[in-house]
PDB file of C-alpha atoms in Angstrom:
ATOM      1  CA  MET A 138     178.581 121.051 168.451  1.00  0.00           C
ATOM      2  CA  VAL A 139     177.100 120.364 171.600  1.00  0.00           C
ATOM      3  CA  GLU A 140     174.018 121.207 169.319  1.00  0.00           C
ATOM      4  CA  ASP A 141     174.158 118.908 166.761  1.00  0.00           C
ATOM      5  CA  LEU A 142     174.966 115.905 169.194  1.00  0.00           C
ATOM      6  CA  LEU A 143     171.966 117.111 170.946  1.00  0.00           C
ATOM      7  CA  VAL A 144     169.974 116.534 168.205  1.00  0.00           C
ATOM      8  CA  ALA A 145     170.920 113.711 167.291  1.00  0.00           C
ATOM      9  CA  VAL A 146     170.365 112.371 170.664  1.00  0.00           C
ATOM     10  CA  ALA A 147     166.935 113.753 170.413  1.00  0.00           C
ATOM     11  CA  ALA A 148     165.714 112.165 167.499  1.00  0.00           C
ATOM     12  CA  ALA A 149     167.789 108.529 168.769  1.00  0.00           C
ATOM     13  CA  GLY A 150     165.136 108.491 171.464  1.00  0.00           C
ATOM     14  CA  SER A 151     162.642 109.881 169.340  1.00  0.00           C
ATOM     15  CA  ALA A 152     162.982 107.036 167.162  1.00  0.00           C
ATOM     16  CA  GLY A 153     162.887 105.182 170.302  1.00  0.00           C
ATOM     17  CA  VAL A 154     160.014 105.758 171.266  1.00  0.00           C
ATOM     18  CA  VAL A 155     158.531 105.145 167.938  1.00  0.00           C
ATOM     19  CA  TYR A 156     160.038 101.788 167.423  1.00  0.00           C
ATOM     20  CA  LEU A 157     158.912 100.374 170.838  1.00  0.00           C
ATOM     21  CA  ALA A 158     155.505 101.975 170.401  1.00  0.00           C
ATOM     22  CA  ALA A 159     155.396  99.589 166.838  1.00  0.00           C
ATOM     23  CA  ALA A 160     156.810  96.969 168.869  1.00  0.00           C
ATOM     24  CA  VAL A 161     155.138  96.424 171.960  1.00  0.00           C
ATOM     25  CA  ARG A 162     151.911  94.656 172.407  1.00  0.00           C
ATOM     26  CA  VAL A 163     149.603  93.776 174.714  1.00  0.00           C
ATOM     27  CA  ILE A 164     147.772  90.710 174.516  1.00  0.00           C
ATOM     28  CA  LYS A 165     145.042  90.218 177.668  1.00  0.00           C
ATOM     29  CA  GLN A 166     144.067  87.505 180.461  1.00  0.00           C
ATOM     30  CA  TYR A 167     141.605  85.856 177.594  1.00  0.00           C
ATOM     31  CA  GLU A 168     143.672  86.109 174.259  1.00  0.00           C
ATOM     32  CA  ARG A 169     146.235  84.325 172.839  1.00  0.00           C
ATOM     33  CA  GLY A 170     149.473  85.408 170.134  1.00  0.00           C
ATOM     34  CA  VAL A 171     149.959  83.772 167.299  1.00  0.00           C
ATOM     35  CA  LEU A 172     153.844  85.342 166.058  1.00  0.00           C
ATOM     36  CA  PHE A 173     153.928  85.199 161.569  1.00  0.00           C
ATOM     37  CA  ARG A 174     157.519  86.407 161.562  1.00  0.00           C
ATOM     38  CA  LEU A 175     157.630  86.620 157.029  1.00  0.00           C
ATOM     39  CA  GLY A 176     153.985  85.000 157.115  1.00  0.00           C
ATOM     40  CA  ARG A 177     155.733  81.737 158.926  1.00  0.00           C
ATOM     41  CA  VAL A 178     154.441  80.868 162.452  1.00  0.00           C
ATOM     42  CA  SER A 179     157.693  81.909 165.030  1.00  0.00           C
ATOM     43  CA  GLY A 180     157.686  80.042 167.818  1.00  0.00           C
ATOM     44  CA  ASP A 181     154.703  78.895 170.783  1.00  0.00           C
ATOM     45  CA  VAL A 182     151.797  81.003 171.581  1.00  0.00           C
ATOM     46  CA  ARG A 183     152.162  83.928 173.221  1.00  0.00           C
ATOM     47  CA  PRO A 184     150.943  84.494 176.380  1.00  0.00           C
ATOM     48  CA  PRO A 185     149.405  87.330 178.514  1.00  0.00           C
ATOM     49  CA  GLY A 186     150.307  90.624 179.001  1.00  0.00           C
ATOM     50  CA  LEU A 187     153.336  92.466 177.634  1.00  0.00           C
ATOM     51  CA  ASN A 188     155.220  91.021 174.603  1.00  0.00           C
ATOM     52  CA  LEU A 189     157.273  93.214 171.944  1.00  0.00           C
ATOM     53  CA  VAL A 190     157.467  92.074 167.498  1.00  0.00           C
ATOM     54  CA  ILE A 191     160.037  92.852 165.325  1.00  0.00           C
ATOM     55  CA  PRO A 192     157.978  95.881 163.091  1.00  0.00           C
ATOM     56  CA  PHE A 193     156.959  95.359 160.251  1.00  0.00           C
ATOM     57  CA  VAL A 194     158.459  91.604 159.590  1.00  0.00           C
ATOM     58  CA  ASP A 195     156.374  90.149 161.975  1.00  0.00           C
ATOM     59  CA  ARG A 196     152.949  89.934 163.358  1.00  0.00           C
ATOM     60  CA  LEU A 197     150.775  89.182 165.687  1.00  0.00           C
ATOM     61  CA  GLN A 198     147.188  87.432 165.010  1.00  0.00           C
ATOM     62  CA  LYS A 199     144.985  87.872 168.974  1.00  0.00           C
ATOM     63  CA  VAL A 200     142.560  84.341 169.211  1.00  0.00           C
ATOM     64  CA  ASN A 201     139.262  85.122 171.887  1.00  0.00           C
ATOM     65  CA  MET A 202     139.750  81.693 174.259  1.00  0.00           C
ATOM     66  CA  GLN A 203     137.110  82.144 175.698  1.00  0.00           C
ATOM     67  CA  ILE A 204     133.330  80.385 174.999  1.00  0.00           C
ATOM     68  CA  VAL A 205     131.533  81.237 172.192  1.00  0.00           C
ATOM     69  CA  THR A 206     127.883  81.570 171.593  1.00  0.00           C
ATOM     70  CA  LEU A 207     126.577  80.420 168.222  1.00  0.00           C
ATOM     71  CA  PRO A 208     123.119  81.302 167.138  1.00  0.00           C
ATOM     72  CA  VAL A 209     122.510  78.877 165.137  1.00  0.00           C
ATOM     73  CA  PRO A 210     119.544  80.288 161.616  1.00  0.00           C
ATOM     74  CA  ALA A 211     116.230  78.117 161.815  1.00  0.00           C
ATOM     75  CA  GLN A 212     116.812  75.162 159.470  1.00  0.00           C
ATOM     76  CA  GLU A 213     113.343  73.976 157.544  1.00  0.00           C
ATOM     77  CA  GLY A 214     113.127  70.248 157.436  1.00  0.00           C
ATOM     78  CA  ILE A 215     111.492  67.229 157.037  1.00  0.00           C
ATOM     79  CA  THR A 216     111.151  64.482 159.606  1.00  0.00           C
ATOM     80  CA  ARG A 217     111.181  60.920 159.412  1.00  0.00           C
ATOM     81  CA  ASP A 218     107.249  60.327 159.956  1.00  0.00           C
ATOM     82  CA  ASN A 219     107.172  63.495 156.843  1.00  0.00           C
ATOM     83  CA  VAL A 220     105.807  66.769 159.034  1.00  0.00           C
ATOM     84  CA  THR A 221     108.299  69.908 157.776  1.00  0.00           C
ATOM     85  CA  VAL A 222     109.591  71.647 160.331  1.00  0.00           C
ATOM     86  CA  ARG A 223     111.878  74.476 160.892  1.00  0.00           C
ATOM     87  CA  VAL A 224     114.318  74.045 163.812  1.00  0.00           C
ATOM     88  CA  ASP A 225     116.359  76.544 165.105  1.00  0.00           C
ATOM     89  CA  ALA A 226     120.044  75.963 168.108  1.00  0.00           C
ATOM     90  CA  VAL A 227     122.458  77.967 169.920  1.00  0.00           C
ATOM     91  CA  VAL A 228     126.583  76.985 169.877  1.00  0.00           C
ATOM     92  CA  TYR A 229     128.566  76.687 172.558  1.00  0.00           C
ATOM     93  CA  PHE A 230     131.965  76.130 171.515  1.00  0.00           C
ATOM     94  CA  ARG A 231     136.170  77.747 172.155  1.00  0.00           C
ATOM     95  CA  VAL A 232     139.425  78.103 171.117  1.00  0.00           C
ATOM     96  CA  ILE A 233     141.616  75.594 172.949  1.00  0.00           C
ATOM     97  CA  ASP A 234     144.296  75.142 170.000  1.00  0.00           C
ATOM     98  CA  ALA A 235     144.982  78.578 168.389  1.00  0.00           C
ATOM     99  CA  THR A 236     147.368  77.823 165.672  1.00  0.00           C
ATOM    100  CA  SER A 237     145.233  75.672 163.610  1.00  0.00           C
ATOM    101  CA  ALA A 238     141.730  78.071 164.477  1.00  0.00           C
ATOM    102  CA  LEU A 239     144.277  80.586 162.401  1.00  0.00           C
ATOM    103  CA  VAL A 240     145.868  78.050 159.564  1.00  0.00           C
ATOM    104  CA  LYS A 241     143.489  75.263 159.392  1.00  0.00           C
ATOM    105  CA  VAL A 242     140.471  76.689 158.970  1.00  0.00           C
ATOM    106  CA  GLU A 243     139.935  80.320 156.626  1.00  0.00           C
ATOM    107  CA  ASP A 244     137.227  81.547 159.499  1.00  0.00           C
ATOM    108  CA  TYR A 245     136.479  79.401 162.619  1.00  0.00           C
ATOM    109  CA  LYS A 246     133.222  81.175 163.444  1.00  0.00           C
ATOM    110  CA  PHE A 247     132.144  80.825 159.806  1.00  0.00           C
ATOM    111  CA  ALA A 248     132.655  77.226 159.612  1.00  0.00           C
ATOM    112  CA  VAL A 249     131.923  76.531 162.598  1.00  0.00           C
ATOM    113  CA  SER A 250     128.210  77.956 161.652  1.00  0.00           C
ATOM    114  CA  GLN A 251     127.664  75.957 159.244  1.00  0.00           C
ATOM    115  CA  MET A 252     128.663  73.004 160.377  1.00  0.00           C
ATOM    116  CA  ALA A 253     125.939  73.580 163.139  1.00  0.00           C
ATOM    117  CA  GLN A 254     123.223  73.856 160.344  1.00  0.00           C
ATOM    118  CA  THR A 255     124.177  71.301 158.129  1.00  0.00           C
ATOM    119  CA  SER A 256     124.201  69.232 160.934  1.00  0.00           C
ATOM    120  CA  LEU A 257     120.621  70.837 162.182  1.00  0.00           C
ATOM    121  CA  ARG A 258     119.722  69.513 158.780  1.00  0.00           C
ATOM    122  CA  SER A 259     120.886  66.030 159.223  1.00  0.00           C
ATOM    123  CA  ILE A 260     119.305  64.976 162.336  1.00  0.00           C
ATOM    124  CA  ILE A 261     115.848  66.414 161.773  1.00  0.00           C
ATOM    125  CA  GLY A 262     115.534  63.956 158.708  1.00  0.00           C
ATOM    126  CA  LYS A 263     116.665  61.037 160.709  1.00  0.00           C
ATOM    127  CA  SER A 264     114.635  61.891 163.873  1.00  0.00           C
ATOM    128  CA  ASP A 265     110.362  61.435 164.401  1.00  0.00           C
ATOM    129  CA  LEU A 266     108.638  64.360 165.154  1.00  0.00           C
ATOM    130  CA  ASP A 267     108.150  63.104 168.885  1.00  0.00           C
ATOM    131  CA  ASP A 268     111.808  62.809 169.631  1.00  0.00           C
ATOM    132  CA  LEU A 269     112.001  66.576 168.853  1.00  0.00           C
ATOM    133  CA  LEU A 270     109.113  67.809 171.561  1.00  0.00           C
ATOM    134  CA  SER A 271     110.181  65.571 173.268  1.00  0.00           C
ATOM    135  CA  ASP A 272     113.826  63.962 173.434  1.00  0.00           C
ATOM    136  CA  ARG A 273     115.073  66.951 172.248  1.00  0.00           C
ATOM    137  CA  GLU A 274     118.291  65.986 175.175  1.00  0.00           C
ATOM    138  CA  LYS A 275     119.654  63.300 173.246  1.00  0.00           C
ATOM    139  CA  LEU A 276     118.999  65.096 169.317  1.00  0.00           C
ATOM    140  CA  ASN A 277     121.407  67.773 171.421  1.00  0.00           C
ATOM    141  CA  GLN A 278     124.066  64.904 172.467  1.00  0.00           C
ATOM    142  CA  GLY A 279     124.391  63.651 168.197  1.00  0.00           C
ATOM    143  CA  LEU A 280     123.764  67.082 167.072  1.00  0.00           C
ATOM    144  CA  GLU A 281     127.044  68.013 168.900  1.00  0.00           C
ATOM    145  CA  LEU A 282     128.913  64.554 167.875  1.00  0.00           C
ATOM    146  CA  MET A 283     128.157  65.842 164.348  1.00  0.00           C
ATOM    147  CA  ILE A 284     129.807  69.567 165.202  1.00  0.00           C
ATOM    148  CA  ASP A 285     132.319  67.935 167.049  1.00  0.00           C
ATOM    149  CA  SER A 286     133.610  65.807 164.809  1.00  0.00           C
ATOM    150  CA  PRO A 287     135.204  68.148 162.456  1.00  0.00           C
ATOM    151  CA  ALA A 288     136.028  71.272 164.546  1.00  0.00           C
ATOM    152  CA  VAL A 289     138.675  69.238 167.079  1.00  0.00           C
ATOM    153  CA  GLY A 290     140.946  69.625 163.349  1.00  0.00           C
ATOM    154  CA  TRP A 291     140.110  73.128 163.359  1.00  0.00           C
ATOM    155  CA  GLY A 292     141.152  74.085 167.202  1.00  0.00           C
ATOM    156  CA  ILE A 293     138.170  74.274 168.587  1.00  0.00           C
ATOM    157  CA  GLN A 294     135.817  72.349 171.203  1.00  0.00           C
ATOM    158  CA  VAL A 295     132.120  71.657 171.087  1.00  0.00           C
ATOM    159  CA  ASP A 296     130.836  72.102 174.914  1.00  0.00           C
ATOM    160  CA  ARG A 297     127.072  71.860 174.081  1.00  0.00           C
ATOM    161  CA  VAL A 298     124.372  72.463 171.326  1.00  0.00           C
ATOM    162  CA  GLU A 299     120.657  72.792 172.222  1.00  0.00           C
ATOM    163  CA  ILE A 300     117.676  72.784 170.543  1.00  0.00           C
ATOM    164  CA  LYS A 301     116.013  76.452 171.074  1.00  0.00           C
ATOM    165  CA  ASP A 302     112.316  75.721 169.521  1.00  0.00           C
ATOM    166  CA  VAL A 303     110.334  73.648 167.235  1.00  0.00           C
ATOM    167  CA  SER A 304     108.355  75.115 165.118  1.00  0.00           C
ATOM    168  CA  LEU A 305     105.110  73.375 163.366  1.00  0.00           C
ATOM    169  CA  PRO A 306     102.604  74.146 160.955  1.00  0.00           C
ATOM    170  CA  ASP A 307      99.087  75.406 161.936  1.00  0.00           C
ATOM    171  CA  THR A 308      97.470  72.358 160.574  1.00  0.00           C
ATOM    172  CA  MET A 309      99.435  69.926 163.061  1.00  0.00           C
ATOM    173  CA  LYS A 310      99.335  72.512 166.144  1.00  0.00           C
ATOM    174  CA  ARG A 311      95.443  72.273 165.310  1.00  0.00           C
ATOM    175  CA  SER A 312      95.641  67.689 164.986  1.00  0.00           C
ATOM    176  CA  MET A 313      97.820  67.863 167.893  1.00  0.00           C
ATOM    177  CA  ALA A 314      95.892  69.920 169.991  1.00  0.00           C
ATOM    178  CA  ARG A 315      92.653  67.513 168.897  1.00  0.00           C
ATOM    179  CA  GLN A 316      94.916  64.650 169.502  1.00  0.00           C
ATOM    180  CA  ALA A 317      95.961  65.853 173.153  1.00  0.00           C
ATOM    181  CA  GLU A 318      92.192  66.449 173.613  1.00  0.00           C
ATOM    182  CA  ALA A 319      90.913  63.314 172.543  1.00  0.00           C
ATOM    183  CA  ASP A 320      94.015  61.463 175.354  1.00  0.00           C
ATOM    184  CA  ARG A 321      93.138  63.614 177.962  1.00  0.00           C
ATOM    185  CA  GLU A 322      88.738  63.195 177.618  1.00  0.00           C
ATOM    186  CA  ARG A 323      89.275  59.133 177.504  1.00  0.00           C
ATOM    187  CA  ARG A 324      91.191  59.322 180.352  1.00  0.00           C
ATOM    188  CA  ALA A 325      88.277  61.112 182.500  1.00  0.00           C
ATOM    189  CA  ARG A 326      86.554  58.551 181.504  1.00  0.00           C
ATOM    190  CA  ILE A 327      88.500  55.993 182.019  1.00  0.00           C
ATOM    191  CA  ILE A 328      89.141  57.839 185.731  1.00  0.00           C
ATOM    192  CA  ASN A 329      85.248  58.231 185.828  1.00  0.00           C
ATOM    193  CA  ALA A 330      84.462  54.534 185.065  1.00  0.00           C
ATOM    194  CA  ASP A 331      86.278  53.805 188.233  1.00  0.00           C
ATOM    195  CA  ALA A 332      85.098  55.570 190.114  1.00  0.00           C
ATOM    196  CA  GLU A 333      81.531  54.329 189.398  1.00  0.00           C
ATOM    197  CA  LEU A 334      83.028  50.604 189.846  1.00  0.00           C
ATOM    198  CA  GLN A 335      84.612  51.525 193.095  1.00  0.00           C
ATOM    199  CA  ALA A 336      81.408  53.607 194.747  1.00  0.00           C
ATOM    200  CA  SER A 337      79.239  50.691 193.104  1.00  0.00           C
ATOM    201  CA  ARG A 338      80.965  48.457 195.819  1.00  0.00           C
ATOM    202  CA  LYS A 339      80.649  50.626 198.247  1.00  0.00           C
ATOM    203  CA  LEU A 340      76.949  51.337 197.378  1.00  0.00           C
ATOM    204  CA  ALA A 341      76.375  47.268 197.434  1.00  0.00           C
ATOM    205  CA  GLU A 342      78.059  46.679 200.419  1.00  0.00           C
ATOM    206  CA  ALA A 343      76.331  48.984 202.825  1.00  0.00           C
ATOM    207  CA  ALA A 344      73.335  47.753 200.849  1.00  0.00           C
ATOM    208  CA  GLN A 345      74.034  44.382 202.508  1.00  0.00           C
ATOM    209  CA  GLN A 346      75.011  46.034 205.735  1.00  0.00           C
ATOM    210  CA  MET A 347      71.136  48.071 205.684  1.00  0.00           C
ATOM    211  CA  ALA A 348      69.236  44.564 205.045  1.00  0.00           C
ATOM    212  CA  GLU A 349      70.827  43.081 208.133  1.00  0.00           C
ATOM    213  CA  THR A 350      70.113  45.978 210.307  1.00  0.00           C
ATOM    214  CA  PRO A 351      66.500  47.965 209.044  1.00  0.00           C
ATOM    215  CA  THR A 352      67.554  50.397 211.920  1.00  0.00           C
ATOM    216  CA  ALA A 353      70.996  52.169 210.175  1.00  0.00           C
ATOM    217  CA  LEU A 354      68.112  52.371 206.399  1.00  0.00           C
ATOM    218  CA  GLN A 355      65.894  54.388 208.979  1.00  0.00           C
ATOM    219  CA  LEU A 356      68.785  56.422 210.647  1.00  0.00           C
ATOM    220  CA  ARG A 357      70.174  57.029 206.858  1.00  0.00           C
ATOM    221  CA  LEU A 358      66.598  58.531 205.662  1.00  0.00           C
ATOM    222  CA  LEU A 359      66.935  61.125 208.704  1.00  0.00           C
ATOM    223  CA  GLN A 360      70.271  61.671 208.037  1.00  0.00           C
ATOM    224  CA  THR A 361      69.311  62.687 204.709  1.00  0.00           C
ATOM    225  CA  VAL A 362      66.259  64.644 206.253  1.00  0.00           C
ATOM    226  CA  MET A 363      68.078  67.195 207.982  1.00  0.00           C
ATOM    227  CA  ALA A 364      71.157  67.381 204.820  1.00  0.00           C
ATOM    228  CA  VAL A 365      68.362  68.760 202.673  1.00  0.00           C
ATOM    229  CA  ALA A 366      66.701  71.030 205.277  1.00  0.00           C
ATOM    230  CA  ALA A 367      69.624  72.432 206.098  1.00  0.00           C
ATOM    231  CA  GLU A 368      68.914  74.637 202.674  1.00  0.00           C
ATOM    232  CA  LYS A 369      66.671  77.144 203.371  1.00  0.00           C
ATOM    233  CA  ASN A 370      65.668  77.718 199.261  1.00  0.00           C
ATOM    234  CA  SER A 371      64.560  74.258 199.192  1.00  0.00           C
ATOM    235  CA  THR A 372      61.417  72.371 200.127  1.00  0.00           C
ATOM    236  CA  LEU A 373      61.477  68.925 201.614  1.00  0.00           C
ATOM    237  CA  VAL A 374      59.514  65.849 200.088  1.00  0.00           C
ATOM    238  CA  LEU A 375      59.712  63.345 203.098  1.00  0.00           C
ATOM    239  CA  PRO A 376      58.929  59.358 201.909  1.00  0.00           C
ATOM    240  CA  ILE A 377      56.416  57.285 203.279  1.00  0.00           C
ATOM    241  CA  PRO A 378      58.490  54.700 205.155  1.00  0.00           C
ATOM    242  CA  VAL A 379      57.202  51.458 203.840  1.00  0.00           C
ATOM    243  CA  GLU A 380      56.590  49.952 207.127  1.00  0.00           C
ATOM    244  CA  LEU A 381      53.937  51.922 207.698  1.00  0.00           C
ATOM    245  CA  LEU A 382      52.190  51.563 204.534  1.00  0.00           C
ATOM    246  CA  HIS A 383      51.996  47.377 205.565  1.00  0.00           C
ATOM    247  CA  PHE A 384      50.501  47.958 208.895  1.00  0.00           C
ATOM    248  CA  LEU A 385      48.089  50.717 206.738  1.00  0.00           C
ATOM    249  CA  GLU A 386      47.458  47.641 204.352  1.00  0.00           C
ATOM    250  CA  ARG A 387      46.738  44.930 207.318  1.00  0.00           C
ATOM    251  CA  GLY A 388      44.516  47.108 209.289  1.00  0.00           C
ATOM    252  CA  GLY A 389      42.007  47.771 206.576  1.00  0.00           C
ATOM    253  CA  ARG A 390      41.919  44.762 205.122  1.00  0.00           C
ATOM    254  CA  PRO A 391      38.774  42.589 205.768  1.00  0.00           C
ATOM    255  CA  SER A 392      38.391  39.553 208.313  1.00  0.00           C
ATOM    256  CA  PRO A 393      38.174  36.547 206.563  1.00  0.00           C
ATOM    257  CA  PRO A 394      35.110  34.458 205.911  1.00  0.00           C
ATOM    258  CA  ASP A 395      36.638  31.713 208.005  1.00  0.00           C
ATOM    259  CA  GLN A 396      37.179  34.225 211.225  1.00  0.00           C
ATOM    260  CA  ASP A 397      33.110  35.080 210.798  1.00  0.00           C
ATOM    261  CA  ARG A 398      31.836  31.085 210.658  1.00  0.00           C
ATOM    262  CA  ASP A 399      34.616  30.621 214.231  1.00  0.00           C
ATOM    263  CA  ALA A 400      33.048  33.636 215.883  1.00  0.00           C
ATOM    264  CA  THR A 401      29.101  32.595 215.581  1.00  0.00           C
ATOM    265  CA  PRO A 402      28.490  30.197 218.566  1.00  0.00           C
ATOM    266  CA  ARG A 403      27.449  26.484 217.883  1.00  0.00           C
ATOM    267  CA  HIS A 404      25.953  23.448 220.421  1.00  0.00           C
ATOM    268  CA  THR A 405      28.444  20.780 221.373  1.00  0.00           C
ATOM    269  CA  ASP A 406      24.914  18.648 222.518  1.00  0.00           C
ATOM    270  CA  GLY A 407      23.578  18.202 219.128  1.00  0.00           C
ATOM    271  CA  GLY A 408      20.168  20.497 219.543  1.00  0.00           C
ATOM    272  CA  PRO A 409      18.752  22.864 217.473  1.00  0.00           C
ATOM    273  CA  GLU A 410      21.131  25.976 217.239  1.00  0.00           C
ATOM    274  CA  GLN A 411      19.392  29.670 217.563  1.00  0.00           C
ATOM    275  CA  HIS A 412      20.255  32.290 214.958  1.00  0.00           C
ATOM    276  CA  THR A 413      19.462  35.865 214.418  1.00  0.00           C
ATOM    277  CA  ASP A 414      16.603  35.486 212.589  1.00  0.00           C
ATOM    278  CA  GLY A 415      14.403  33.374 215.505  1.00  0.00           C
ATOM    279  CA  GLY A 416      14.716  30.194 213.642  1.00  0.00           C
ATOM    280  CA  SER A 417      16.625  27.271 214.495  1.00  0.00           C
ATOM    281  CA  ARG A 418      18.834  24.862 212.987  1.00  0.00           C
ATOM    282  CA  HIS A 419      18.942  20.655 213.829  1.00  0.00           C
ATOM    283  CA  ALA A 420      21.972  19.181 214.284  1.00  0.00           C
ATOM    284  CA  ASP A 421      21.345  17.005 211.023  1.00  0.00           C
ATOM    285  CA  GLY A 422      21.418  20.124 208.937  1.00  0.00           C
ATOM    286  CA  THR A 423      17.539  21.080 208.457  1.00  0.00           C
ATOM    287  CA  SER A 424      16.123  24.689 209.164  1.00  0.00           C
ATOM    288  CA  GLN A 425      13.213  25.023 211.417  1.00  0.00           C
ATOM    289  CA  LEU A 426      11.275  28.551 210.918  1.00  0.00           C
ATOM    290  CA  PRO A 427       9.249  30.158 214.059  1.00  0.00           C
ATOM    291  CA  ALA A 428       5.448  29.691 213.889  1.00  0.00           C
ATOM    292  CA  PRO A 429       3.594  32.696 213.108  1.00  0.00           C
ATOM    293  CA  GLY A 430       2.357  35.064 216.733  1.00  0.00           C
ATOM    294  CA  THR A 431       5.444  33.764 218.630  1.00  0.00           C
ATOM    295  CA  GLY A 432       7.111  37.321 217.442  1.00  0.00           C
ATOM    296  CA  GLY A 433       9.346  36.187 214.359  1.00  0.00           C
ATOM    297  CA  PRO A 434       9.373  37.606 211.515  1.00  0.00           C
ATOM    298  CA  PRO A 435       6.547  36.056 209.387  1.00  0.00           C
ATOM    299  CA  PRO A 436       7.279  33.741 206.501  1.00  0.00           C
ATOM    300  CA  ALA A 437       8.844  34.683 202.893  1.00  0.00           C
ATOM    301  CA  PRO A 438       5.643  33.764 200.194  1.00  0.00           C
TER     302      PRO A 438
END
């Protein structure tokens, strides 16, 4: 009799252990549990920790409440300015209502992925190529709004959407490279022209200053000679100053005829003037040759 009682107690204990093992559910901190009793949602969402369910009657479905990183496959489309591009993105979302995420949509991850792909293609068709390359923040906000609007009814909250990469055709890349090169060359020419203009203004001011003080020109010449002479492998050609050329030109020029006539001695008393050839000239302009035998040169035939 006692043995039968012990066997019954052991069997009951084993059944209790099996029941507890089947009824106990552990929910982690980042999860929430939705209890389905005979196919219907029963009660509120189960919090983290130890939870008991009725075996074979209740079914506890766990939902991850962490932020999910969902990569969006690259989508090919044509922009508003008729350029074919491939754009991929990434979506960050999390579940805020576990019951709606399980009841209102079959697979919320797949639903968010498909909605992100269609929204990305729509954004590509509405945007220009320059907006895709430079104004991504605005496109990210628009894409986030397009995905978040239907996801709210599923108990999903989209935290952020980022466009990762924009792939362009090779021909478009070469065209953009030529455009960028031409723009940089244009800016370089403008900068060089502006520098030349400023330099010409400064040189004009320097020339005006040197014209007022000629010594400054000589000092500048000496500074240039010193700068060139510092190089050992250079040949120095020293130009002759213009002032020295003017001086030499004045020194080698013959005296004017008026100066020679002024240097000839004249008599102021009206008497005859003596010449080097021995003749004399009267005041009335007539000349008289010396008499023969007086030592003068013979008269011309």
